[in-house]
PDB file of C-alpha atoms in Angstrom:
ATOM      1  CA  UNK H   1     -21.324  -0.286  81.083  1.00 41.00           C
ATOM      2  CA  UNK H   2     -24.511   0.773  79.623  1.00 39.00           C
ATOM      3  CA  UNK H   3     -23.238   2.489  77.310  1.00 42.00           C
ATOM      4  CA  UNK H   4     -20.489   0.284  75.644  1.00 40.00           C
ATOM      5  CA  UNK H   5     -23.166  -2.605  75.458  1.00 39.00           C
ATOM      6  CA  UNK H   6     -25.303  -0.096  73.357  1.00 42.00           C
ATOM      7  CA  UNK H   7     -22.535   0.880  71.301  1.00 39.00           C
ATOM      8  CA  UNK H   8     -20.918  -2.684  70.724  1.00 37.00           C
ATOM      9  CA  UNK H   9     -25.515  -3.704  69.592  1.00 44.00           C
ATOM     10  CA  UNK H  10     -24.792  -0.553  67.202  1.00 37.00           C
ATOM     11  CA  UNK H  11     -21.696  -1.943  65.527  1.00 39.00           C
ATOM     12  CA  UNK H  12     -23.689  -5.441  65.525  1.00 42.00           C
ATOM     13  CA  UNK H  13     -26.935  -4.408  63.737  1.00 41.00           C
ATOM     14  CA  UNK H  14     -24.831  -2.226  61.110  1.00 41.00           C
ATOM     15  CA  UNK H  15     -22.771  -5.088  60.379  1.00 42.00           C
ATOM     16  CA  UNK H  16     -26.172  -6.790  59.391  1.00 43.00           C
ATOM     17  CA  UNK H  17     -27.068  -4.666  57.535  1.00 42.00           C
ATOM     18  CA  UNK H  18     -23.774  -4.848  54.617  1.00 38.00           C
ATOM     19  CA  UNK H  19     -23.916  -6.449  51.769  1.00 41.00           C
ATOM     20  CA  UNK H  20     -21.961  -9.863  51.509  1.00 40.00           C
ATOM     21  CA  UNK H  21     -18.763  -9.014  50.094  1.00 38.00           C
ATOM     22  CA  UNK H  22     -17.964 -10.263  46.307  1.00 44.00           C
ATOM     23  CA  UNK H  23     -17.367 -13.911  46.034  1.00 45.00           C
ATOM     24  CA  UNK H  24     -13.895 -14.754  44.158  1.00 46.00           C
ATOM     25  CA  UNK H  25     -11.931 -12.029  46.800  1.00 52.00           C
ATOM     26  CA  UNK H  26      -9.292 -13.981  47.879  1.00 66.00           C
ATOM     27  CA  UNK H  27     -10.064 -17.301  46.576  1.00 89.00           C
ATOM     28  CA  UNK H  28      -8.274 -18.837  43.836  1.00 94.00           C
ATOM     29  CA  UNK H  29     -11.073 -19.224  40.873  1.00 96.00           C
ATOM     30  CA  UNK H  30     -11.654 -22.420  39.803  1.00 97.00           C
ATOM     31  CA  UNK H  31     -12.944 -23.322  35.834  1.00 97.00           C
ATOM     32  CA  UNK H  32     -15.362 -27.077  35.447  1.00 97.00           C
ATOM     33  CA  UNK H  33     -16.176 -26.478  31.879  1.00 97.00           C
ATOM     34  CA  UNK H  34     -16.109 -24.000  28.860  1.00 97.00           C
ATOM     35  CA  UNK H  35     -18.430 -24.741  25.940  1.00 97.00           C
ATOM     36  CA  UNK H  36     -18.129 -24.425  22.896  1.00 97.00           C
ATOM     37  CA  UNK H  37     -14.352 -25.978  22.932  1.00 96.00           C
ATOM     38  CA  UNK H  38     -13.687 -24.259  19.562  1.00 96.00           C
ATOM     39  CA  UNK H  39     -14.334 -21.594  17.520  1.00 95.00           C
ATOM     40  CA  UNK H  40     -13.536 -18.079  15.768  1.00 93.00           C
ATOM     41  CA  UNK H  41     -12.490 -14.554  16.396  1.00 92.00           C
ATOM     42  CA  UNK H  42     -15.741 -13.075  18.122  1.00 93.00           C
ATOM     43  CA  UNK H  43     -17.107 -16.559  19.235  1.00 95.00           C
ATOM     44  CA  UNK H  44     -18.863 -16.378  22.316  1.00 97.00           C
ATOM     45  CA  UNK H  45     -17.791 -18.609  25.005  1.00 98.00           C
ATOM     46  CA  UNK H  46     -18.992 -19.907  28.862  1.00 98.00           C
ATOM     47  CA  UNK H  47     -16.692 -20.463  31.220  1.00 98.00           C
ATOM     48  CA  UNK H  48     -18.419 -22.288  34.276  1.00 97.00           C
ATOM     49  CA  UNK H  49     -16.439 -22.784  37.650  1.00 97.00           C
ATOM     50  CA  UNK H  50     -16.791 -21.142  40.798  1.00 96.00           C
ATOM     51  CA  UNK H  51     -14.804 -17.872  42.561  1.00 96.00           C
ATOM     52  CA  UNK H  52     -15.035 -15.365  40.061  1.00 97.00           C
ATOM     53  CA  UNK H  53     -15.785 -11.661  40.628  1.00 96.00           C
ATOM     54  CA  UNK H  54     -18.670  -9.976  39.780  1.00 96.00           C
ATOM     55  CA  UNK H  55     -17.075  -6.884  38.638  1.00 95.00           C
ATOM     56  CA  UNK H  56     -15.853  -8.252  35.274  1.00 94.00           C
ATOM     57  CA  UNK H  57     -12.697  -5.520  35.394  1.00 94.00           C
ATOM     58  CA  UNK H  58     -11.483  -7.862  38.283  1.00 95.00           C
ATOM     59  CA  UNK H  59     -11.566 -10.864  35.947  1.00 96.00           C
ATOM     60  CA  UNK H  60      -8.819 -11.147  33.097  1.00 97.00           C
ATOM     61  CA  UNK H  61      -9.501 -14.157  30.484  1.00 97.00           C
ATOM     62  CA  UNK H  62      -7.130 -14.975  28.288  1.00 97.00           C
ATOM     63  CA  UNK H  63      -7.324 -17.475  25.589  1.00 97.00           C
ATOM     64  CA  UNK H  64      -3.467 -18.509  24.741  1.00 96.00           C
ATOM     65  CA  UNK H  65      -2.424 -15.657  26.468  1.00 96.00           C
ATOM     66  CA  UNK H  66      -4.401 -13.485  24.471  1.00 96.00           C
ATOM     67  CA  UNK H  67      -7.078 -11.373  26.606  1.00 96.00           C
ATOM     68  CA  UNK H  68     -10.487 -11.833  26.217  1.00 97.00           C
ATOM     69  CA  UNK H  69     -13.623  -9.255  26.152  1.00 96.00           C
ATOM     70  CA  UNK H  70     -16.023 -10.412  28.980  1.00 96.00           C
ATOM     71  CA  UNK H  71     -19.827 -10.057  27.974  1.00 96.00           C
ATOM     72  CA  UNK H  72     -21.199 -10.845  31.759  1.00 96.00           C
ATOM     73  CA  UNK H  73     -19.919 -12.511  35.304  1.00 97.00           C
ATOM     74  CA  UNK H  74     -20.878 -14.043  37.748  1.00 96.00           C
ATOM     75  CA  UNK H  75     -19.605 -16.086  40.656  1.00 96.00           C
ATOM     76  CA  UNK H  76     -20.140 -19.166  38.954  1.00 97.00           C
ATOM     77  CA  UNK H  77     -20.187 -18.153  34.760  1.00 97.00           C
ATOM     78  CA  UNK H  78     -18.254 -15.745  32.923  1.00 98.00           C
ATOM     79  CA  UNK H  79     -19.223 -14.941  29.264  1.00 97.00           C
ATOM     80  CA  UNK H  80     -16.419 -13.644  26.957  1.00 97.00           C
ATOM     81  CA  UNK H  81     -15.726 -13.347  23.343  1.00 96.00           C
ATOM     82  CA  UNK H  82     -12.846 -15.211  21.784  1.00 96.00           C
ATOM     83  CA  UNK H  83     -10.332 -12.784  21.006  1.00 94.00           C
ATOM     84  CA  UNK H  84      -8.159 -12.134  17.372  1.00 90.00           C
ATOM     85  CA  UNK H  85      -5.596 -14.229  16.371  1.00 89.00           C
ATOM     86  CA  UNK H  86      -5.612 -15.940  19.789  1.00 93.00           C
ATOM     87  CA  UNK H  87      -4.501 -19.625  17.846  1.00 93.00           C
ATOM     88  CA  UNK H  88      -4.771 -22.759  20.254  1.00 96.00           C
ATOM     89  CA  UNK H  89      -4.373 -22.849  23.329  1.00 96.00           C
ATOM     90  CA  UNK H  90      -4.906 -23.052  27.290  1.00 97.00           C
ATOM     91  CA  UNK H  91      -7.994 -20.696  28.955  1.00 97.00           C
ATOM     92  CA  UNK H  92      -7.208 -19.212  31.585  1.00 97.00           C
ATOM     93  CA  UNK H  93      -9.026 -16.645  34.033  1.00 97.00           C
ATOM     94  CA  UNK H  94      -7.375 -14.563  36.575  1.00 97.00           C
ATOM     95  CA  UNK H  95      -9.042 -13.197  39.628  1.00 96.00           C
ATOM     96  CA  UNK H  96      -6.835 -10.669  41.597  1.00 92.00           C
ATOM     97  CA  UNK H  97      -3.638 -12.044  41.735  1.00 92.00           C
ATOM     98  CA  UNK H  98      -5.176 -15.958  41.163  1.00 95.00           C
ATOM     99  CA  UNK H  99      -4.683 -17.520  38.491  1.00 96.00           C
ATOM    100  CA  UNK H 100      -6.082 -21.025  37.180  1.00 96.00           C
ATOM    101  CA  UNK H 101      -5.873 -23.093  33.857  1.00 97.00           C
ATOM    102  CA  UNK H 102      -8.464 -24.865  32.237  1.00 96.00           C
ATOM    103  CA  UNK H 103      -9.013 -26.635  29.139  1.00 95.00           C
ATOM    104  CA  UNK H 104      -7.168 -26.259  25.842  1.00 96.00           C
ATOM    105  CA  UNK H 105      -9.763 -23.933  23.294  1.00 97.00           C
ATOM    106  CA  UNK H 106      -9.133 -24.768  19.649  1.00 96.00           C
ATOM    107  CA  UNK H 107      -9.198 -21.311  17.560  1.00 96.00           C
ATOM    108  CA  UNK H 108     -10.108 -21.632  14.267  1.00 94.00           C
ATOM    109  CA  UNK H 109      -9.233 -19.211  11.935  1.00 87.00           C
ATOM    110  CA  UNK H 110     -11.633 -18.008   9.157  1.00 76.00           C
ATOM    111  CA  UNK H 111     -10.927 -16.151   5.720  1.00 78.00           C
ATOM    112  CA  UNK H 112     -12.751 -13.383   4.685  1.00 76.00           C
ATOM    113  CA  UNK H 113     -12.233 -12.669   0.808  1.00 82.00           C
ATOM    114  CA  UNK H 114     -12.422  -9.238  -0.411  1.00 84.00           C
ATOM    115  CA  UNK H 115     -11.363  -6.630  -3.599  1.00 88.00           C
ATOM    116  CA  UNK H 116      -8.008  -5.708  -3.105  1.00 89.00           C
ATOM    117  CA  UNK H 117      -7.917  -4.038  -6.434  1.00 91.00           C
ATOM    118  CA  UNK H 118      -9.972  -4.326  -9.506  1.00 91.00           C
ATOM    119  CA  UNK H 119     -13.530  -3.424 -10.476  1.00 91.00           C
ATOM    120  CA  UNK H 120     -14.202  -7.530 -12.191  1.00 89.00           C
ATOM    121  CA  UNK H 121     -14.567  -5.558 -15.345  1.00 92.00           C
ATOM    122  CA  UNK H 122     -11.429  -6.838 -17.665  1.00 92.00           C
ATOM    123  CA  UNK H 123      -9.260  -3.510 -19.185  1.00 91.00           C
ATOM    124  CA  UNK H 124      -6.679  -0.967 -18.217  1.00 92.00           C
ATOM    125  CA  UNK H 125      -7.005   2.145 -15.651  1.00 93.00           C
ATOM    126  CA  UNK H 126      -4.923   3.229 -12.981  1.00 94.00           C
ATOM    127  CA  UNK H 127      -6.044   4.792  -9.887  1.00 94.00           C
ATOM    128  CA  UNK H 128      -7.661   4.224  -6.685  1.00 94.00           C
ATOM    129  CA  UNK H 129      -8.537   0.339  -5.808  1.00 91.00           C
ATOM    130  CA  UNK H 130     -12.407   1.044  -7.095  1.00 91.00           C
ATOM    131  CA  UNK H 131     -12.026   1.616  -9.893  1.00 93.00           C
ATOM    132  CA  UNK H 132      -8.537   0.343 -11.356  1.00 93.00           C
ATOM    133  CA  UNK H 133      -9.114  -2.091 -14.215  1.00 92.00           C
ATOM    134  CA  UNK H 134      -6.505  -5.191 -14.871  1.00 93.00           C
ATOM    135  CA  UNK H 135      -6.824  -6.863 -18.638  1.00 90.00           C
ATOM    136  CA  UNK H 136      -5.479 -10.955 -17.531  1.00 88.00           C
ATOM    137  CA  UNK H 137      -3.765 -10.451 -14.183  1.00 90.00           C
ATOM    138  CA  UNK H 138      -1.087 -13.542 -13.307  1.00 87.00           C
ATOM    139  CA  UNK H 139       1.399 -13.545 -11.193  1.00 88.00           C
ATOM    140  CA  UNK H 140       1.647 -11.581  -8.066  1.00 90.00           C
ATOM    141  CA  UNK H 141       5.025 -10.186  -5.714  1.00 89.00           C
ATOM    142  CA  UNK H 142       5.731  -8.386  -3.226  1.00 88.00           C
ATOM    143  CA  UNK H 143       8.211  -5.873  -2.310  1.00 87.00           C
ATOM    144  CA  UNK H 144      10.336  -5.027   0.953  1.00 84.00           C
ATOM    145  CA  UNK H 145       7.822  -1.988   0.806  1.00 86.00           C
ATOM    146  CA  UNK H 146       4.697  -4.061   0.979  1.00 89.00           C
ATOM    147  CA  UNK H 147       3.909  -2.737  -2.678  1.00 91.00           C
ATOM    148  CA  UNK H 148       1.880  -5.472  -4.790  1.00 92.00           C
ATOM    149  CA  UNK H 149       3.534  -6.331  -8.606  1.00 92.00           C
ATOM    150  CA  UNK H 150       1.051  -7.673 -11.099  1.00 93.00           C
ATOM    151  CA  UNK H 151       2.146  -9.245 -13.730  1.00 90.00           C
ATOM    152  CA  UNK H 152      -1.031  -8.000 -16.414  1.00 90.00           C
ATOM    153  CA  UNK H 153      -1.095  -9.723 -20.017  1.00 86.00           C
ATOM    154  CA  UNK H 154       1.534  -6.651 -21.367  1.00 89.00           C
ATOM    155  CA  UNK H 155       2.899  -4.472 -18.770  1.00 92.00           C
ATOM    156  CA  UNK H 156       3.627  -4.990 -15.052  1.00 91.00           C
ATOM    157  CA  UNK H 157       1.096  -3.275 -12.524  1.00 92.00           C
ATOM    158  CA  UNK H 158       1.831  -1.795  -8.776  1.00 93.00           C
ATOM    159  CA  UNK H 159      -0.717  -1.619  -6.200  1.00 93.00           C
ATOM    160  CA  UNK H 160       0.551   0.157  -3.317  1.00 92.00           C
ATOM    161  CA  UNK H 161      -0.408  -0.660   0.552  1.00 89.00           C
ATOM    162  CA  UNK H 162      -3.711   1.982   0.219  1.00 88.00           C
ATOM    163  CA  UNK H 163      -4.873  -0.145  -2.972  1.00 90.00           C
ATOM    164  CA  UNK H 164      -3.244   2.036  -5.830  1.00 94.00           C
ATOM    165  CA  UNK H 165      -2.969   1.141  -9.076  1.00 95.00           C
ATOM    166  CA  UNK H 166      -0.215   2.769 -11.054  1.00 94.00           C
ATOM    167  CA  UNK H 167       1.711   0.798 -14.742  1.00 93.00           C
ATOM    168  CA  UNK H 168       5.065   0.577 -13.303  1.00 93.00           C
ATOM    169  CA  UNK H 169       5.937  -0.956 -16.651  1.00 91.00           C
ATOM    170  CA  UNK H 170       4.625  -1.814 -20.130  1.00 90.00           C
ATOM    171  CA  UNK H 171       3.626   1.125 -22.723  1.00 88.00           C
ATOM    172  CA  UNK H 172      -0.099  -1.466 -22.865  1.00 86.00           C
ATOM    173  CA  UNK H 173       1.238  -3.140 -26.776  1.00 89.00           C
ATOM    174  CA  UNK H 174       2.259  -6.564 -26.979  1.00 89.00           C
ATOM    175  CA  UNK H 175       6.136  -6.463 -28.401  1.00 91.00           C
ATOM    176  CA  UNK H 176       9.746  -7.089 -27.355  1.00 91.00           C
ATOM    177  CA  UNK H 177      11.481  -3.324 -26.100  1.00 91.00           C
ATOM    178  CA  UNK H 178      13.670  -2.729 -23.509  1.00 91.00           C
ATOM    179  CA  UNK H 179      13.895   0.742 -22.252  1.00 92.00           C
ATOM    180  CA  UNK H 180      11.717   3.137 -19.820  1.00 93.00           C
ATOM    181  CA  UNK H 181       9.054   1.274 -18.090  1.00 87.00           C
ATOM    182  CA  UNK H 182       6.346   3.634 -20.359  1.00 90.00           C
ATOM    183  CA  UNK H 183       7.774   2.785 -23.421  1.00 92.00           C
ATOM    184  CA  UNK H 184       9.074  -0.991 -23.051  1.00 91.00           C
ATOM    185  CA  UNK H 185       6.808  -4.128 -24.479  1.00 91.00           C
ATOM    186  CA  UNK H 186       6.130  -7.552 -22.927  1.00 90.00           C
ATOM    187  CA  UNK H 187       4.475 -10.160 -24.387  1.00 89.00           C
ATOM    188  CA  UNK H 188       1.861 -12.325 -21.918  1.00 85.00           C
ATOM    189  CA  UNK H 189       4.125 -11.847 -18.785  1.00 79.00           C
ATOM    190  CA  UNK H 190       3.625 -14.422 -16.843  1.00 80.00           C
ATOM    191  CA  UNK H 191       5.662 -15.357 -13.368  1.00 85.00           C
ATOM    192  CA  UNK H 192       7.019 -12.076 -11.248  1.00 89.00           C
ATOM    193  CA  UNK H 193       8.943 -12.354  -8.000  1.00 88.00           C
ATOM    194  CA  UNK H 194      10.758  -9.028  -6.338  1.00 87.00           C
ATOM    195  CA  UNK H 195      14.287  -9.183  -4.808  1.00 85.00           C
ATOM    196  CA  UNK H 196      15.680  -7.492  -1.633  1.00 82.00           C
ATOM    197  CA  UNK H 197      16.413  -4.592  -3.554  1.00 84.00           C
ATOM    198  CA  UNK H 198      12.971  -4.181  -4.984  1.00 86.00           C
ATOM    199  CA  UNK H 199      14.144  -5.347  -8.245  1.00 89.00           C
ATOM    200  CA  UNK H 200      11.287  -6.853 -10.479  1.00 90.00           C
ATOM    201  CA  UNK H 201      11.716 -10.017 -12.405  1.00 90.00           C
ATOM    202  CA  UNK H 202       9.005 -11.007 -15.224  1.00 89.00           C
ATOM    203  CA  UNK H 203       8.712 -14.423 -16.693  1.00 87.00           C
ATOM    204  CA  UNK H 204       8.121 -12.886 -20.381  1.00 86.00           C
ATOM    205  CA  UNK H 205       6.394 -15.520 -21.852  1.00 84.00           C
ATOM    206  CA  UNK H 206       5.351 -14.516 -25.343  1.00 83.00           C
ATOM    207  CA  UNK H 207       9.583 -13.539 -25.362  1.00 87.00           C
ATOM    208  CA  UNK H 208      11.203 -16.275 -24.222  1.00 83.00           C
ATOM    209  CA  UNK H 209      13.410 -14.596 -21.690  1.00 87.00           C
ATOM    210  CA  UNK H 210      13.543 -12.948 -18.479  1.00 86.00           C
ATOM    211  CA  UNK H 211      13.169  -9.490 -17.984  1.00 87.00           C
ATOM    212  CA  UNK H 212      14.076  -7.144 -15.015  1.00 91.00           C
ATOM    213  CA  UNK H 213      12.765  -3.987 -13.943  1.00 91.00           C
ATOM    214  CA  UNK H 214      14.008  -1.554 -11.717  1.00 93.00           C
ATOM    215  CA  UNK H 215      12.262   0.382  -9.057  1.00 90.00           C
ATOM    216  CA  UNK H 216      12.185   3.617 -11.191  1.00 90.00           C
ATOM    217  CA  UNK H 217      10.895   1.211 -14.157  1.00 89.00           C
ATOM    218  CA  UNK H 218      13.597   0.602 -16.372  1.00 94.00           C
ATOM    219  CA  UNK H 219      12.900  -2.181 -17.845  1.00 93.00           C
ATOM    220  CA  UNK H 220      16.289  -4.940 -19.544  1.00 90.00           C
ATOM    221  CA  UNK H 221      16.699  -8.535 -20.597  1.00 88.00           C
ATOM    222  CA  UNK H 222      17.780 -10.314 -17.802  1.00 87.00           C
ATOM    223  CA  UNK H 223      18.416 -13.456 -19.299  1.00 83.00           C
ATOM    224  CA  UNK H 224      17.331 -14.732 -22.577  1.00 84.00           C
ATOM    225  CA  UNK H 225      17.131 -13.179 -26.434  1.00 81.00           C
ATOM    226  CA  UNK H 226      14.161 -13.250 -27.123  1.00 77.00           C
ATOM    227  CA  UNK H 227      14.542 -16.617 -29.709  1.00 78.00           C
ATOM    228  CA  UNK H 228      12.717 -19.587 -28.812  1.00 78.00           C
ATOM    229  CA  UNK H 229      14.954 -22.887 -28.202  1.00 75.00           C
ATOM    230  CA  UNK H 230      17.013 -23.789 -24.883  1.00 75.00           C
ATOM    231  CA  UNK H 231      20.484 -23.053 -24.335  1.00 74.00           C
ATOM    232  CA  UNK H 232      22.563 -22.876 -21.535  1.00 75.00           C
ATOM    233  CA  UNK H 233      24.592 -19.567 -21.644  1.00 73.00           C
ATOM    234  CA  UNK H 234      25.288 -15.996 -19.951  1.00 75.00           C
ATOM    235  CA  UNK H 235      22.781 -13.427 -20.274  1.00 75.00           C
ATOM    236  CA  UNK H 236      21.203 -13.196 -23.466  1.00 77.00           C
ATOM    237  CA  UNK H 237      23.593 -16.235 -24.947  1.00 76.00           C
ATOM    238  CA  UNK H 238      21.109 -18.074 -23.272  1.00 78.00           C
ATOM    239  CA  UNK H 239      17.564 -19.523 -24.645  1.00 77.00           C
ATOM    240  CA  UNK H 240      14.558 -20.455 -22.845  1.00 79.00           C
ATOM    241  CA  UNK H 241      10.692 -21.712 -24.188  1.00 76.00           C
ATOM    242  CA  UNK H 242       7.973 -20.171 -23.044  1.00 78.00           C
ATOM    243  CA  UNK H 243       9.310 -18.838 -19.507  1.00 80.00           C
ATOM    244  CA  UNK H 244       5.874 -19.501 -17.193  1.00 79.00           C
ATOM    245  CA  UNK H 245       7.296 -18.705 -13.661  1.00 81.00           C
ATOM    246  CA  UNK H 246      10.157 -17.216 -10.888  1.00 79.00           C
ATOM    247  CA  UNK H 247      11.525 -17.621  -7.990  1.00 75.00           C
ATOM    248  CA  UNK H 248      13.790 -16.514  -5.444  1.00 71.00           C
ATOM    249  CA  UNK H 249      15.023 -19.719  -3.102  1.00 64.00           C
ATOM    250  CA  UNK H 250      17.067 -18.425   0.538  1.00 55.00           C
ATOM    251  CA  UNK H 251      19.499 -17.912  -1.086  1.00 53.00           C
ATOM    252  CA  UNK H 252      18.852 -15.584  -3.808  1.00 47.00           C
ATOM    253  CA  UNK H 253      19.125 -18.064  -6.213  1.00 47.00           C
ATOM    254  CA  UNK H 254      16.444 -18.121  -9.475  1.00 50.00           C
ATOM    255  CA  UNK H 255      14.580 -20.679 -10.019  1.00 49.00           C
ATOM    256  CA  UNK H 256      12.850 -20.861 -13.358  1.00 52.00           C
ATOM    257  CA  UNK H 257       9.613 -23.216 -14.477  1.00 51.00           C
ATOM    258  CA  UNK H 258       9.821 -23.743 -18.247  1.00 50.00           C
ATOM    259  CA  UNK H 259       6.841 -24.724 -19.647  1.00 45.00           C
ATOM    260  CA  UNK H 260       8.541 -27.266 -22.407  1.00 38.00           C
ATOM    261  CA  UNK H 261      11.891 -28.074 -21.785  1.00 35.00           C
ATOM    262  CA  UNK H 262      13.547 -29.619 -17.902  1.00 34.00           C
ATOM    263  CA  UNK H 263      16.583 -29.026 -17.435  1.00 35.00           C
ATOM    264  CA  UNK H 264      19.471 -27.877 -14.974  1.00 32.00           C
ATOM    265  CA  UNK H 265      21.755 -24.336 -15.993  1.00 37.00           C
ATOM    266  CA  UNK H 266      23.742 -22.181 -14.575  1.00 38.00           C
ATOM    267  CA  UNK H 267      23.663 -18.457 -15.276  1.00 41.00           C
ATOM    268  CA  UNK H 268      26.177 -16.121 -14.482  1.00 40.00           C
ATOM    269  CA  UNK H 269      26.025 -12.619 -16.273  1.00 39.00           C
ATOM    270  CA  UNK H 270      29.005 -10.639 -15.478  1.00 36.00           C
ATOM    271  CA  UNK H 271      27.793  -7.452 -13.763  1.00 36.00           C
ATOM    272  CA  UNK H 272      25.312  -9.327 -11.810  1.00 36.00           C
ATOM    273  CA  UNK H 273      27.745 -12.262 -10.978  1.00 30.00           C
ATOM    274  CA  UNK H 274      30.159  -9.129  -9.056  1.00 32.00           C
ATOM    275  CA  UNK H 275      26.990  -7.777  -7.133  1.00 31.00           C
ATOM    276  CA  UNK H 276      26.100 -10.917  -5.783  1.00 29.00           C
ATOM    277  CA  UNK H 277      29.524 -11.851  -5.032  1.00 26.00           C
ATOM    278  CA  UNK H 278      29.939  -8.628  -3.279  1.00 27.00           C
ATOM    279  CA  UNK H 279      27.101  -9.492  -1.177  1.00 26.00           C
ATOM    280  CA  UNK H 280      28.353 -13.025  -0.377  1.00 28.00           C
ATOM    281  CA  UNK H 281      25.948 -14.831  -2.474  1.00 32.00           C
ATOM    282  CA  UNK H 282      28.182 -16.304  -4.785  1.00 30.00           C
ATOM    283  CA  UNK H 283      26.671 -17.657  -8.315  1.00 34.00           C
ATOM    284  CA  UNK H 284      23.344 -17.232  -9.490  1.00 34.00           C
ATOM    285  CA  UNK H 285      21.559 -20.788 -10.635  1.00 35.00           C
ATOM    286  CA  UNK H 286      18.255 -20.978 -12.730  1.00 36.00           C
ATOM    287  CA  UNK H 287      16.305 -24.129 -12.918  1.00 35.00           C
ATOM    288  CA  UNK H 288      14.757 -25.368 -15.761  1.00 35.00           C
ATOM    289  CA  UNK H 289      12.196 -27.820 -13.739  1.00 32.00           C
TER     290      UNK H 289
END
C-alpha cells in the first residue's frame, strides 16, 4: 500500500515538473489582424491571432496559396515575409492539420529595370550583353525560342536568352539588297514582329516595303518595291509610304501602321498564300491604319 502511494507521489511530482506542452496542438488557429494589408515580394508582415505553434516548421502561411517564409512565432504573432508572385489574395495559416482564413492581402507588384543588352554608348559590336553596342535600337520581337530581334537603324540584331548579341541581318550600310543576312541593306528599319516559324518581319522604313528574314538570315521583299506611293497589289506590285510598324493579330494575319497613308488591302503573294492555306489560315490581310 505503501509502496503504490509512493510510486503514484513519484508520477505526480514528475508530472510537475514538464514543461506545458506547445499552445496551437490541437486547436484550430485563429488570425484577429495582419498589418500591413499590402505590400511587395519580401514585405514583412504580422499576423496576430491566437493557437499557433511555436515551432515555426509546424506553421504553414500562405498568402494566395503561395507559402510564406516565417521570420518568428509565437502563440499569439507570427512574422513572415510576403512571398514572390503571390498576387491578391486570402492569408491563411495552417497549424497541423487546422486551417483558418483571414483577411484578403493586396500584393503589389514592383518593377525593377535593368541592362538587358547594351553598354548606353550608341555604335555596333556583338558579343556578350556588357559590352554589345546598338546604333538607334526600335522595335523589339520575340521568337518561339525566347531569342530577342532588334530592329537597329540598318540591320536586324539577336540577343539570345544569356544576353548575346549577334547581326542576324544587315551588312551595317544603309541601302536596298536582298540576299544573305551579312550582305543585305535596310534602310531605318523600323517595326519587327516574329512568326510561329521564327520568321522575321522588318517594317523597312527608309524602303518602303516589308522585308522578311529567315532564321538562317536570308533576308527578301516581303511585300513592297521599294518605290514610295500606295498601291494595293501582290507582293512587290504593291506600294507602301514609309512602313513604321507590324503585327501579327490571332490569326496570323499582318497588320501594318503606315505612317502617311490609311487604308484597308489585301495581300496575297502566291507561295505564301499556299503555306498559309495549308495550315488553315486562309488569306493574309495587311492594314494600312
Amino acid at each position: 500500500m505503501f509502496a503504490v502511494f509512493g510510486i503514484v507521489n513519484l508520477i505526480s511530482s514528475c508530472n510537475k515538473g514538464e514543461p506545458p506542452s506547445q499552445s496551437g496542438q490541437g486547436n484550430t488557429p485563429v488570425i484577429t489582424s495582419i498589418s500591413p494589408m499590402s505590400g511587395g515580394y519580401t514585405t514583412i508582415v504580422t499576423i496576430a491571432g491566437k493557437n499557433f505553434s511555436t515551432d515555426p516548421t509546424k506553421d504553414t502561411v500562405r498568402f494566395n496559396g503561395h507559402v510564406a517564409s516565417i521570420v518568428s512565432a509565437k502563440t499569439d504573432t507570427l512574422i513572415v515575409s510576403v512571398p514572390i508572385s503571390a498576387g491578391t489574395g486570402a492569408v491563411t495559416v495552417t497549424v497541423g492539420s487546422r486551417t483558418t482564413t483571414g483577411a484578403f492581402f493586396n500584393y503589389l507588384t514592383s518593377y525593377v529595370v535593368t541592362t538587358f543588352a547594351g553598354t548606353g554608348v550608341q555604335g555596333h559590336r556583338d558579343g556578350p550583353a556588357d559590352i554589345a553596342q546598338f546604333d538607334l535600337p526600335d522595335g523589339i520581337a520575340i521568337d518561339g525560342q525566347n531569342n530577342l530581334f532588334v530592329a537597329d537603324l540598318k540591320c536586324i540584331r539577336k540577343i539570345t536568352p544569356d544576353g548575346t548579341v549577334s547581326t542576324l541581318a544587315g551588312s551595317g550600310l544603309l541601302g536596298y539588297l536582298d540576299g544573305p543576312g551579312d550582305t543585305a541593306k535596310f534602310a531605318y528599319d523600323m517595326g519587327i514582329a516574329a512568326d510561329a516559324h521564327d520568321n522575321v518581319y522588318v517594317a523597312d522604313r527608309g524602303n518602303s516595303c516589308i522585308r522578311k528574314i529567315t532564321p538562317d538570315g536570308m533576308v527578301t521583299t516581303f511585300a513592297g518595291s521599294n518605290t514610295y506611293g500606295y498601291l494595293d497589289g501582290t507582293g512587290s506590285n504593291a506600294k507602301f509610304w514609309y512602313p513604321w510598324d507590324l503585327a501579327f493579330d490571332c490569326k496570323v494575319t499582318y497588320m501594318l501602321l503606315n505612317k502617311v497613308i490609311s487604308a484597308l488591302g489585301k495581300l496575297r503573294p502566291p507561295e505564301l498564300f499556299q503555306h498559309w492555306r495549308a495550315m488553315e489560315h486562309g488569306d493574309i490581310w495587311m492594314d494600312r491604319l
